[in-house]
Structure formats: C-alpha cells, structure tokens
Short mmCIF file of C-alpha atoms (C1' of nucleotides) in Angstrom, two decimals:
data_model
loop_
_atom_site.label_atom_id
_atom_site.label_comp_id
_atom_site.label_asym_id
_atom_site.label_seq_id
_atom_site.Cartn_x
_atom_site.Cartn_y
_atom_site.Cartn_z
CA ILE A 15 23.41 -20.75 18.79
CA PHE A 16 23.88 -17.20 19.96
CA LEU A 17 26.25 -16.56 17.07
CA PHE A 18 24.17 -18.42 14.53
CA ASN A 19 21.19 -16.28 15.52
CA ILE A 20 23.15 -13.14 14.75
CA MET A 21 24.11 -14.55 11.36
CA MET A 22 20.54 -15.54 10.55
CA LYS A 23 19.32 -12.13 11.55
CA GLU A 24 21.90 -10.46 9.32
CA PHE A 25 20.96 -12.65 6.37
CA CYS A 26 17.34 -11.65 6.84
CA LYS A 27 18.25 -8.00 7.11
CA VAL A 28 19.96 -7.98 3.73
CA GLY A 29 17.09 -9.86 2.15
CA LYS A 30 18.76 -13.23 1.98
CA VAL A 31 16.08 -15.05 3.89
CA GLU A 32 16.77 -18.20 1.93
CA LYS A 33 20.32 -18.23 3.27
CA ALA A 34 19.03 -17.75 6.79
CA VAL A 35 16.66 -20.69 6.44
CA GLU A 36 19.46 -22.80 5.02
CA LEU A 37 21.65 -21.93 7.96
CA PHE A 38 18.83 -22.75 10.33
CA ARG A 39 18.42 -26.17 8.74
CA ASN A 40 22.14 -26.88 8.87
CA VAL A 41 22.33 -25.87 12.48
CA LYS A 42 19.53 -28.26 13.33
CA ARG A 43 21.01 -31.08 11.29
CA ASN A 44 24.30 -30.72 13.12
CA GLY A 45 22.65 -31.26 16.43
CA ILE A 46 22.70 -27.70 17.66
CA VAL A 47 19.39 -26.89 19.29
CA PRO A 48 17.82 -23.66 18.09
CA ASP A 49 16.34 -21.51 20.82
CA ARG A 50 13.18 -19.47 20.58
CA PHE A 51 15.14 -16.53 19.22
CA SER A 52 16.19 -18.64 16.26
CA TYR A 53 12.62 -19.56 15.48
CA ASN A 54 11.46 -15.99 15.88
CA ILE A 55 14.15 -14.67 13.57
CA ILE A 56 13.31 -17.16 10.85
CA MET A 57 9.57 -16.60 11.23
CA SER A 58 10.05 -12.87 10.91
CA GLY A 59 12.16 -13.33 7.79
CA LEU A 60 9.59 -15.64 6.23
CA CYS A 61 6.77 -13.20 6.94
CA LYS A 62 8.68 -10.33 5.38
CA THR A 63 9.09 -12.33 2.18
CA LYS A 64 5.43 -13.28 1.96
CA ARG A 65 6.02 -16.84 3.05
CA LEU A 66 3.50 -16.70 5.81
CA GLU A 67 2.48 -20.32 5.44
CA ASP A 68 6.05 -21.44 6.01
CA ALA A 69 6.22 -19.20 9.06
CA LEU A 70 3.04 -20.67 10.47
CA HIS A 71 4.35 -24.14 9.81
CA LEU A 72 7.50 -23.33 11.69
CA ARG A 73 5.36 -22.73 14.74
CA ILE A 74 4.36 -26.39 14.66
CA GLU A 75 7.97 -27.40 14.25
CA MET A 76 8.80 -25.21 17.21
CA ALA A 77 6.20 -26.95 19.36
CA GLU A 78 7.48 -30.35 18.29
CA ALA A 79 10.93 -29.31 19.39
CA ASN A 80 9.48 -28.44 22.77
CA CYS A 81 10.37 -24.81 22.33
CA GLN A 82 7.79 -22.54 23.90
CA PRO A 83 6.59 -19.60 21.83
CA SER A 84 7.06 -16.19 23.39
CA VAL A 85 5.10 -13.00 23.04
CA VAL A 86 7.51 -12.08 20.26
CA THR A 87 6.65 -15.28 18.41
CA TYR A 88 3.00 -14.38 18.56
CA SER A 89 3.42 -10.76 17.56
CA THR A 90 5.63 -11.76 14.64
CA LEU A 91 3.01 -14.15 13.31
CA MET A 92 0.12 -11.84 14.02
CA ASP A 93 1.89 -9.07 12.14
CA GLY A 94 2.41 -11.39 9.19
CA LEU A 95 -1.26 -12.37 9.21
CA CYS A 96 -2.45 -8.78 9.51
CA LYS A 97 -0.31 -7.66 6.60
CA GLU A 98 -2.04 -10.30 4.48
CA GLY A 99 -5.39 -9.01 5.64
CA ARG A 100 -6.04 -12.09 7.77
CA VAL A 101 -6.86 -10.16 10.91
CA ASP A 102 -9.42 -12.68 12.13
CA GLU A 103 -6.75 -15.36 12.24
CA ALA A 104 -4.45 -12.97 14.04
CA MET A 105 -7.15 -12.50 16.64
CA LYS A 106 -7.33 -16.27 17.04
CA LEU A 107 -3.64 -16.28 17.83
CA PHE A 108 -4.22 -13.42 20.23
CA ASP A 109 -6.76 -15.54 22.14
CA GLU A 110 -4.52 -18.57 22.04
CA MET A 111 -1.66 -16.54 23.39
CA ARG A 112 -3.68 -15.36 26.33
CA ARG A 113 -4.98 -18.85 27.02
CA ARG A 114 -1.38 -19.90 27.38
CA GLY A 115 -0.92 -17.29 30.02
CA LEU A 116 1.17 -14.88 27.99
CA ASP A 117 0.42 -11.21 28.51
CA ALA A 118 0.02 -9.09 25.42
CA ASP A 119 2.40 -6.14 25.31
CA VAL A 120 2.20 -2.82 23.52
CA ILE A 121 3.61 -4.28 20.31
CA VAL A 122 1.02 -7.03 20.15
CA TYR A 123 -1.74 -4.47 20.57
CA SER A 124 -0.23 -2.09 18.04
CA VAL A 125 0.06 -4.86 15.46
CA LEU A 126 -3.59 -5.78 15.87
CA ILE A 127 -4.76 -2.19 15.88
CA ARG A 128 -2.88 -1.56 12.67
CA GLY A 129 -4.43 -4.72 11.25
CA PHE A 130 -7.94 -3.54 11.96
CA CYS A 131 -7.18 -0.09 10.62
CA GLY A 132 -5.92 -1.68 7.43
CA GLN A 133 -9.28 -3.21 6.71
CA ASN A 134 -11.19 -0.08 7.63
CA THR A 135 -12.52 -1.33 10.93
CA VAL A 136 -11.01 1.34 13.12
CA ASP A 137 -13.77 0.88 15.66
CA LYS A 138 -12.35 -2.55 16.41
CA GLY A 139 -8.97 -0.92 16.75
CA ILE A 140 -10.34 1.61 19.19
CA GLU A 141 -11.87 -1.24 21.16
CA LEU A 142 -8.47 -2.85 21.49
CA PHE A 143 -7.02 0.53 22.39
CA HIS A 144 -9.38 0.73 25.36
CA ASP A 145 -8.81 -2.90 26.17
CA MET A 146 -5.07 -2.42 26.44
CA LYS A 147 -5.36 0.61 28.68
CA GLN A 148 -7.72 -1.28 30.93
CA LYS A 149 -5.16 -4.06 31.19
CA GLY A 150 -2.50 -1.58 32.13
CA VAL A 151 -0.59 -1.72 28.85
CA LEU A 152 0.37 1.83 27.96
CA PRO A 153 -0.04 2.83 24.33
CA ASN A 154 3.03 4.45 22.80
CA VAL A 155 3.58 6.73 19.83
CA VAL A 156 3.40 3.82 17.41
CA THR A 157 0.03 2.75 18.78
CA TYR A 158 -1.31 6.27 18.39
CA THR A 159 0.16 6.57 14.92
CA CYS A 160 -1.63 3.42 13.78
CA LEU A 161 -4.93 4.82 15.00
CA VAL A 162 -4.38 8.24 13.48
CA HIS A 163 -3.59 6.58 10.19
CA GLY A 164 -6.69 4.41 10.37
CA LEU A 165 -8.99 7.26 11.34
CA CYS A 166 -7.78 9.50 8.54
CA LYS A 167 -8.15 6.68 6.08
CA MET A 168 -11.83 6.60 6.94
CA GLY A 169 -12.15 10.34 6.58
CA CYS A 170 -12.32 10.94 10.33
CA TRP A 171 -9.59 13.55 10.50
CA GLU A 172 -11.24 15.36 13.40
CA GLU A 173 -11.11 12.22 15.49
CA ALA A 174 -7.52 11.79 14.45
CA MET A 175 -6.63 15.30 15.58
CA LYS A 176 -8.39 14.65 18.86
CA LEU A 177 -6.38 11.52 19.40
CA PHE A 178 -3.20 13.35 18.53
CA ASN A 179 -3.93 15.92 21.22
CA ASP A 180 -4.97 13.19 23.58
CA MET A 181 -1.59 11.62 23.12
CA THR A 182 0.37 14.75 24.00
CA GLU A 183 -1.84 15.26 27.04
CA HIS A 184 -0.81 11.82 28.17
CA GLY A 185 2.76 12.99 28.12
CA LEU A 186 3.83 11.32 24.90
CA THR A 187 5.86 13.32 22.42
CA PRO A 188 4.93 12.89 18.77
CA ASP A 189 7.81 11.96 16.50
CA VAL A 190 8.45 12.63 12.83
CA VAL A 191 6.54 9.55 11.70
CA MET A 192 3.53 10.64 13.72
CA TYR A 193 3.62 14.13 12.25
CA THR A 194 4.04 12.75 8.77
CA THR A 195 1.14 10.37 9.21
CA LEU A 196 -1.11 13.15 10.40
CA ILE A 197 -0.07 15.52 7.62
CA ASP A 198 -0.66 12.84 5.01
CA GLY A 199 -3.99 11.89 6.54
CA LEU A 200 -5.20 15.47 6.63
CA CYS A 201 -4.19 15.99 3.00
CA LYS A 202 -5.99 12.84 1.94
CA ASP A 203 -9.11 14.01 3.75
CA GLY A 204 -9.01 17.21 1.74
CA MET A 205 -7.61 19.30 4.59
CA ALA A 206 -4.38 20.55 3.06
CA ASP A 207 -4.62 23.84 4.92
CA GLN A 208 -4.83 22.02 8.24
CA ALA A 209 -1.94 19.85 7.15
CA LEU A 210 0.14 22.95 6.50
CA LYS A 211 -0.65 24.17 10.00
CA VAL A 212 0.51 20.90 11.49
CA PHE A 213 3.63 21.10 9.34
CA GLY A 214 4.29 24.59 10.72
CA ALA A 215 3.69 23.46 14.28
CA MET A 216 6.07 20.60 13.77
CA ILE A 217 8.88 22.87 12.67
CA GLU A 218 8.10 25.33 15.44
CA LYS A 219 8.57 22.54 17.97
CA GLY A 220 11.98 21.89 16.50
CA PHE A 221 11.28 18.71 14.57
CA LYS A 222 13.06 18.24 11.29
CA PRO A 223 10.70 17.07 8.55
CA SER A 224 11.97 13.98 6.79
CA THR A 225 12.00 13.37 3.07
CA VAL A 226 8.77 11.44 3.54
CA THR A 227 7.20 14.39 5.36
CA TYR A 228 7.96 16.61 2.39
CA ASN A 229 6.73 13.96 0.01
CA VAL A 230 3.32 13.66 1.63
CA LEU A 231 2.99 17.42 1.70
CA LEU A 232 3.95 17.78 -1.95
CA ASN A 233 1.49 15.07 -2.81
CA GLY A 234 -1.27 16.80 -0.89
CA LEU A 235 -0.61 20.11 -2.61
CA CYS A 236 -0.44 18.46 -6.02
CA LYS A 237 -3.73 16.69 -5.48
CA GLU A 238 -5.32 20.05 -4.72
CA GLY A 239 -3.92 21.34 -7.98
CA LEU A 240 -1.54 23.65 -6.11
CA ILE A 241 1.43 22.76 -8.22
CA ASP A 242 3.21 26.06 -7.66
CA ASP A 243 2.98 25.67 -3.90
CA ALA A 244 4.27 22.16 -4.28
CA PHE A 245 7.34 23.43 -6.08
CA ALA A 246 7.78 26.15 -3.48
CA TYR A 247 7.95 23.49 -0.77
CA PHE A 248 10.22 21.45 -2.97
CA GLU A 249 12.62 24.39 -2.92
CA LYS A 250 12.36 24.59 0.85
CA MET A 251 13.06 20.92 1.03
CA VAL A 252 16.28 21.23 -0.91
CA GLU A 253 17.32 24.34 0.98
CA GLY A 254 16.65 22.52 4.22
CA GLY A 255 19.10 19.88 3.15
CA LYS A 256 16.59 17.11 2.58
CA ARG A 257 17.44 15.01 -0.41
CA PRO A 258 14.54 14.47 -2.79
CA ASP A 259 14.14 10.84 -3.74
CA VAL A 260 12.39 9.01 -6.54
CA VAL A 261 9.07 9.36 -4.73
CA THR A 262 9.52 13.13 -4.62
CA TYR A 263 10.07 13.24 -8.36
CA ASN A 264 7.23 10.85 -9.11
CA THR A 265 4.89 12.91 -6.97
CA LEU A 266 5.82 16.12 -8.75
CA MET A 267 5.48 14.47 -12.14
CA ALA A 268 1.99 13.31 -11.23
CA GLY A 269 1.17 16.81 -10.07
CA LEU A 270 2.36 18.30 -13.33
CA CYS A 271 0.43 15.76 -15.36
CA ASN A 272 -2.69 16.54 -13.35
CA CYS A 273 -2.62 20.10 -14.56
CA HIS A 274 -1.81 19.02 -18.08
CA LYS A 275 1.83 20.09 -17.94
CA VAL A 276 2.96 16.81 -19.40
CA ASP A 277 6.02 18.26 -21.08
CA GLU A 278 7.19 19.70 -17.78
CA ALA A 279 6.77 16.28 -16.28
CA MET A 280 8.79 14.85 -19.14
CA LYS A 281 11.58 17.25 -18.25
CA LEU A 282 11.66 15.86 -14.74
CA LEU A 283 11.86 12.33 -16.06
CA ASN A 284 14.70 13.29 -18.35
CA LYS A 285 16.45 14.92 -15.43
CA MET A 286 16.31 11.64 -13.58
CA LEU A 287 17.56 9.82 -16.64
CA ASP A 288 20.50 12.19 -16.77
CA ASP A 289 23.81 10.55 -15.95
CA ASP A 290 24.77 12.98 -13.23
CA CYS A 291 21.48 12.63 -11.39
CA SER A 292 21.71 10.29 -8.47
CA ILE A 293 18.05 9.40 -8.57
CA GLU A 294 17.08 6.61 -10.90
CA PRO A 295 13.55 6.50 -12.26
CA ASP A 296 11.52 3.42 -11.48
CA GLU A 297 8.54 1.86 -13.23
CA MET A 298 6.23 4.24 -11.47
CA SER A 299 8.10 7.21 -12.91
CA PHE A 300 7.36 6.00 -16.39
CA ASN A 301 3.82 5.12 -15.45
CA MET A 302 3.16 8.65 -14.26
CA LEU A 303 4.07 10.02 -17.65
CA ILE A 304 2.34 7.30 -19.59
CA HIS A 305 -0.79 8.17 -17.68
CA GLY A 306 -0.33 11.87 -18.28
CA LEU A 307 0.21 11.37 -21.97
CA CYS A 308 -2.83 9.12 -22.29
CA LYS A 309 -4.94 11.60 -20.42
CA VAL A 310 -4.23 14.38 -22.86
CA GLY A 311 -4.80 12.03 -25.77
CA ARG A 312 -1.15 11.55 -26.72
CA VAL A 313 -1.54 7.81 -26.64
CA ASN A 314 1.05 7.15 -29.30
CA ASP A 315 3.60 9.11 -27.31
CA ALA A 316 2.69 6.95 -24.35
CA MET A 317 3.31 3.80 -26.40
CA GLU A 318 6.63 5.25 -27.48
CA LEU A 319 7.57 5.92 -23.89
CA HIS A 320 6.66 2.36 -23.02
CA ARG A 321 9.08 1.23 -25.70
CA LYS A 322 11.81 3.40 -24.17
CA MET A 323 11.04 1.93 -20.83
CA VAL A 324 11.48 -1.58 -22.17
CA GLU A 325 14.76 -0.54 -23.76
CA ARG A 326 15.98 0.43 -20.31
CA GLY A 327 15.22 -3.04 -19.06
CA MET A 328 11.96 -2.23 -17.38
CA VAL A 329 9.12 -4.30 -18.71
CA GLY A 330 6.34 -2.30 -17.18
CA ASN A 331 3.81 -3.71 -14.82
CA LEU A 332 0.12 -4.38 -14.65
CA VAL A 333 -0.64 -0.71 -14.20
CA THR A 334 1.37 0.21 -17.29
CA TYR A 335 -0.67 -2.17 -19.38
CA ASN A 336 -3.95 -1.06 -17.87
CA MET A 337 -3.20 2.51 -18.83
CA LEU A 338 -2.07 1.62 -22.34
CA ILE A 339 -5.17 -0.48 -22.88
CA GLU A 340 -7.33 2.38 -21.71
CA GLY A 341 -5.47 4.74 -23.99
CA SER A 342 -5.97 2.46 -26.97
CA PHE A 343 -9.69 2.39 -26.38
CA LYS A 344 -9.63 6.13 -26.08
CA ILE A 345 -8.23 6.55 -29.57
CA ARG A 346 -10.65 3.87 -30.77
CA LYS A 347 -8.09 1.20 -31.44
CA VAL A 348 -9.92 -1.78 -30.08
CA GLU A 349 -7.63 -4.26 -31.81
CA LYS A 350 -4.63 -2.60 -30.25
CA ALA A 351 -6.26 -2.78 -26.84
CA LEU A 352 -6.96 -6.48 -27.26
CA GLN A 353 -3.44 -7.07 -28.48
CA LEU A 354 -2.00 -5.34 -25.42
CA HIS A 355 -4.28 -7.36 -23.23
CA GLN A 356 -2.95 -10.56 -24.72
CA GLU A 357 0.60 -9.34 -24.43
CA MET A 358 0.02 -8.56 -20.80
CA VAL A 359 -1.36 -12.01 -20.07
CA ALA A 360 1.49 -13.59 -21.99
CA MET A 361 3.92 -11.73 -19.77
CA GLY A 362 2.34 -13.27 -16.75
CA PHE A 363 0.36 -10.30 -15.47
CA ARG A 364 -3.04 -11.37 -14.22
CA PRO A 365 -5.73 -8.92 -15.25
CA ASN A 366 -7.17 -7.26 -12.16
CA ALA A 367 -10.44 -5.46 -11.51
CA PHE A 368 -9.01 -2.30 -13.09
CA THR A 369 -8.19 -4.19 -16.27
CA TYR A 370 -11.69 -5.59 -16.50
CA ASN A 371 -13.38 -2.30 -15.80
CA ILE A 372 -11.23 -0.56 -18.38
CA MET A 373 -12.20 -3.17 -20.95
CA ILE A 374 -15.85 -2.97 -19.95
CA ASN A 375 -15.74 0.77 -20.38
CA GLY A 376 -13.97 0.44 -23.69
CA PHE A 377 -16.50 -2.01 -25.05
CA CYS A 378 -19.37 0.13 -23.83
CA LYS A 379 -17.99 3.15 -25.64
CA LYS A 380 -17.94 1.02 -28.78
CA LYS A 381 -21.52 0.00 -28.09
CA MET A 382 -20.40 -3.58 -27.64
CA VAL A 383 -22.64 -4.08 -24.66
CA ASP A 384 -22.79 -7.87 -24.86
CA ALA A 385 -19.02 -8.14 -24.75
CA ALA A 386 -18.96 -5.78 -21.80
CA GLU A 387 -21.58 -7.80 -19.97
CA LYS A 388 -19.68 -10.98 -20.59
CA LEU A 389 -16.60 -9.47 -18.96
CA LEU A 390 -18.62 -8.22 -16.03
CA TYR A 391 -19.69 -11.75 -15.19
CA GLU A 392 -16.28 -13.15 -15.98
CA MET A 393 -14.84 -11.08 -13.16
CA ASP A 394 -16.84 -13.11 -10.71
CA THR A 395 -15.79 -16.46 -12.09
CA GLU A 396 -12.20 -15.24 -12.15
CA GLY A 397 -12.42 -14.64 -8.44
CA LEU A 398 -12.23 -10.86 -8.67
CA GLY A 399 -15.71 -10.48 -7.26
CA PRO A 400 -18.50 -8.37 -8.71
CA SER A 401 -17.33 -4.85 -9.36
CA LEU A 402 -19.45 -1.86 -8.47
CA VAL A 403 -17.56 0.27 -10.96
CA GLY A 404 -18.14 -2.33 -13.63
CA TYR A 405 -21.86 -2.47 -12.95
CA ASN A 406 -22.10 1.31 -12.90
CA THR A 407 -20.23 1.56 -16.17
CA LEU A 408 -22.54 -0.85 -17.90
CA LEU A 409 -25.61 0.79 -16.36
CA ALA A 410 -24.56 4.21 -17.57
CA SER A 411 -23.93 2.85 -21.02
CA LEU A 412 -27.31 1.13 -21.22
CA CYS A 413 -29.05 4.31 -20.13
CA LYS A 414 -27.20 6.33 -22.70
CA GLU A 415 -28.27 3.88 -25.37
CA ARG A 416 -31.86 4.23 -24.22
CA ASN A 417 -31.90 0.56 -23.38
CA LEU A 418 -33.73 1.21 -20.15
CA ASP A 419 -35.35 -2.19 -19.81
CA ARG A 420 -32.03 -3.85 -19.78
CA ALA A 421 -30.65 -1.20 -17.46
CA MET A 422 -33.47 -1.75 -15.00
CA ALA A 423 -32.97 -5.50 -15.19
CA LEU A 424 -29.30 -5.03 -14.38
CA PHE A 425 -30.14 -2.66 -11.55
CA GLN A 426 -32.57 -5.21 -10.17
CA GLU A 427 -29.89 -7.84 -10.32
CA MET A 428 -27.66 -5.58 -8.25
CA LYS A 429 -30.36 -5.02 -5.67
CA ASP A 430 -31.02 -8.74 -5.54
CA GLY A 431 -27.68 -9.02 -3.92
CA LYS A 432 -25.21 -9.43 -6.77
CA CYS A 433 -23.62 -6.07 -6.05
CA LYS A 434 -24.87 -3.43 -3.66
CA PRO A 435 -25.59 -0.23 -5.64
CA ASP A 436 -24.19 3.07 -4.41
"C1'" C B 7 21.97 -3.84 21.90
"C1'" U B 8 20.60 -12.59 19.69
"C1'" C B 9 14.02 -11.87 18.07
"C1'" G B 10 8.51 -8.59 16.93
"C1'" A B 11 4.93 -3.06 15.55
"C1'" G B 12 3.96 2.81 12.71
"C1'" A B 13 4.40 7.39 7.58
"C1'" U B 14 4.78 8.95 1.22
"C1'" U B 15 4.09 8.43 -5.25
"C1'" C B 16 0.94 5.19 -10.67
"C1'" C B 17 -4.45 2.53 -13.39
"C1'" C B 18 -11.26 1.95 -13.78
"C1'" U B 19 -17.57 4.24 -13.70
"C1'" U B 20 -20.37 9.01 -12.55
#
RNA sequence: CUCGAGAUUCCCUU
C-alpha cells in the first residue's frame, strides 16, 4: 500500500485524479487494505478537482472500513469546504474533530482562518488566531499571511501592517509570499507608496522578489494610472532576471488600456502571439484588449478580435461575452446584443449577475424600462439573488426619465427588504 | 521526504 500511495499521489499531482481513484478502487478490489494515507491522498485529489461531495462521501467509506480519520483528513476536508465557501460546515468538522479527541494543529487553524478571511469575516479569523495561541498552537508565516490577506481585503491595511510587525517581533521571518501578499494588499487599499516602501525593505533584507511580487506591484501601479512607473519596474524585473509571464503581460495590457493606449496594448498582444515569444496569450489576454477596445468605442474592432480569438481555438468565456454585449449596447445595437446573449447561452455559458446588470443598463439606456425591470426580477428567480447594482441602475434611469413615482416605489421595495440600498 | 494550509491579471450602476 505504501507504493500504491506514492502512485496515487503522483497521479493527483499531474492532475490525473481519475486515474488515482481508479487505482484506489482496484487496490481495494484486490484485497489490499488502504491505510489512512490512501484515503487522505484521494480526498485531497477530489477536493482539488471540485469533487468535494465525493471527498466527503469517502469519509463515510473510510469509517466503514474502520479506518480512523487523522488531523490531516480533517484539514483536507475543511480546506475543501472553505474553498467552496462552506466555512460553517468546516467549523462543524472542526468541532467533530475535537470531540474525537484530535488536537487541531497550525494547518487546521490556518485553513479555517483563510476560510473566514475569504468570506470577509476576518474578525472570526482573529478569534481563531487567539484561540490557537491560547491552546499553545504557534501561528506560522502562513497563518499570518492568511490574516494579512484578509485584513487588506477589508481595507484594514493598518491592521495588516501591525500584524506583520507583530509577526517579526515573535521571531518569525516573513517570506516572499508574505511580502507579496502585503504589497498586493497595500496596493489594493490604495497605498501604492506604502507598497513600494515594503518592496524596498524586502530587497534591502536580501529577499528576491518573485515574478508574482513584480506582478502585484505592476498591477498596483497600473491601477493608479502610473503606467510609466509600471514599465520602469518591468525593466527592473527583466534586469533582475525574473521572467515575465502571461500575467505580467496581461497586467500591463490592462494598464495601457486604462490610459487609453489600446494600440500599445495591442502591440503587447502581438508580441505574445509572435512565434519566438515563449509566452502564450490566454483568454484573459484577449479579454483585456476586447475591454479596452470597447471602452474607447471601437466595438467593431473588439468583435474582430473576438473572431481572431476563435480562430486560434479559444472560444472566449463568459466575461468575453459580457463585454461584447455591453459594447453592442454602447453602439446602440440592441439586436446584436441580444444575438450575442443567445449565442452565449447556446455555448453553455450561464448568464451571471454581470450579464444581467449589463442588459439592464442597456435596456435602460434605450428607455426600455419594463424590459429592464423584468430582468431585475428574473435574477432572483434564476438564483442570482437581487442585485444592488441592478436596482441602482434602474433607479438612476427612472430618475433621469423623471419617473419619480416609480423610482420611489422601487426604492421603497428595496427598503422593505428586497435589497438593502447603499 | 507515503497525506493537508498562504500571494498576482479580465466584465456591471453612480
């Protein structure tokens, strides 16, 4: 079983989880008894391929085989649940684990903390952070990184910085991932200058920024409109021997589009398309440009680019269609927008909240308020929930049309609990 | 050293 475990693990590592499961089944059928490692390996593989239900079911099978779950079993499943946003269920497993007399370790806590941070309940994460320390489980760099990430995501960059310092005072050395997380978080909280300081401090301490570190920094600078600085750091990146990747290029293309340099962005895309460039564009690369073109009103060029994309064997994704639909409305081609919408559905893409809101906005601009309203309610029945953006869009449109009675009625409906106004 | 955790890029209203 020792050897089979290694094989299963390797199958999972190269993405052939199906093969691993098959091997697991064969092993069992041939009378070899899997140990808890085998179960854990398969569970982990299933979670990584979004087959959480199968993983949870395997836990039952494990119990039936009289194989006791370990802390690793629990953390694997809790991680899977958290990544699906099912943190409450992960907490149930956490309780169950403790009832069975298993002590949570630093990984269990880090998984849960990250889970809470992912659904913007960092306070719960902090609670667990204190809980673990009280129980004598020492947080490590990963634990701190999860919290820093969560805090920045909620705009609490000062708290994040405090925690970062707190960590070093506790004798832990930040690593590249920690630095990158903090730099990204600061940028996203509008603190690019602080981020640059941290970047400088990082280098001063002798840490080598990774490609991801450069990417987050470039993104931060681009979002601030500092495209020239972004390119300056891009140069440094290359000089420093860090290979740009497709994310680097996509980030720079977005930055160029943001300051209306769409043709420059196009040059970057063409560079990637060049045969002697080792970086291949992905769907996002095309999407960046499609967005840029739509934004400056060159919707037909965007459509043309979409065609080129399809020629290269990329069909585009939901985002591509959302942007093209929005573009069509922008140049007042409602029929084209509807046609794209149908095409998108036919291709198996389920319209999301963005799609609906784009259509609502499009209809509003055409003064087709009833159609817009119909879509607004359809979102709910389609399980997308009421959309604040959708309500706001329709409200704004009604006000513009001097249809204040209807606007007030809609506003009242929101206050009555349909959708909390902002 | 047979198993588990952390970082980056695209779309909607004002």
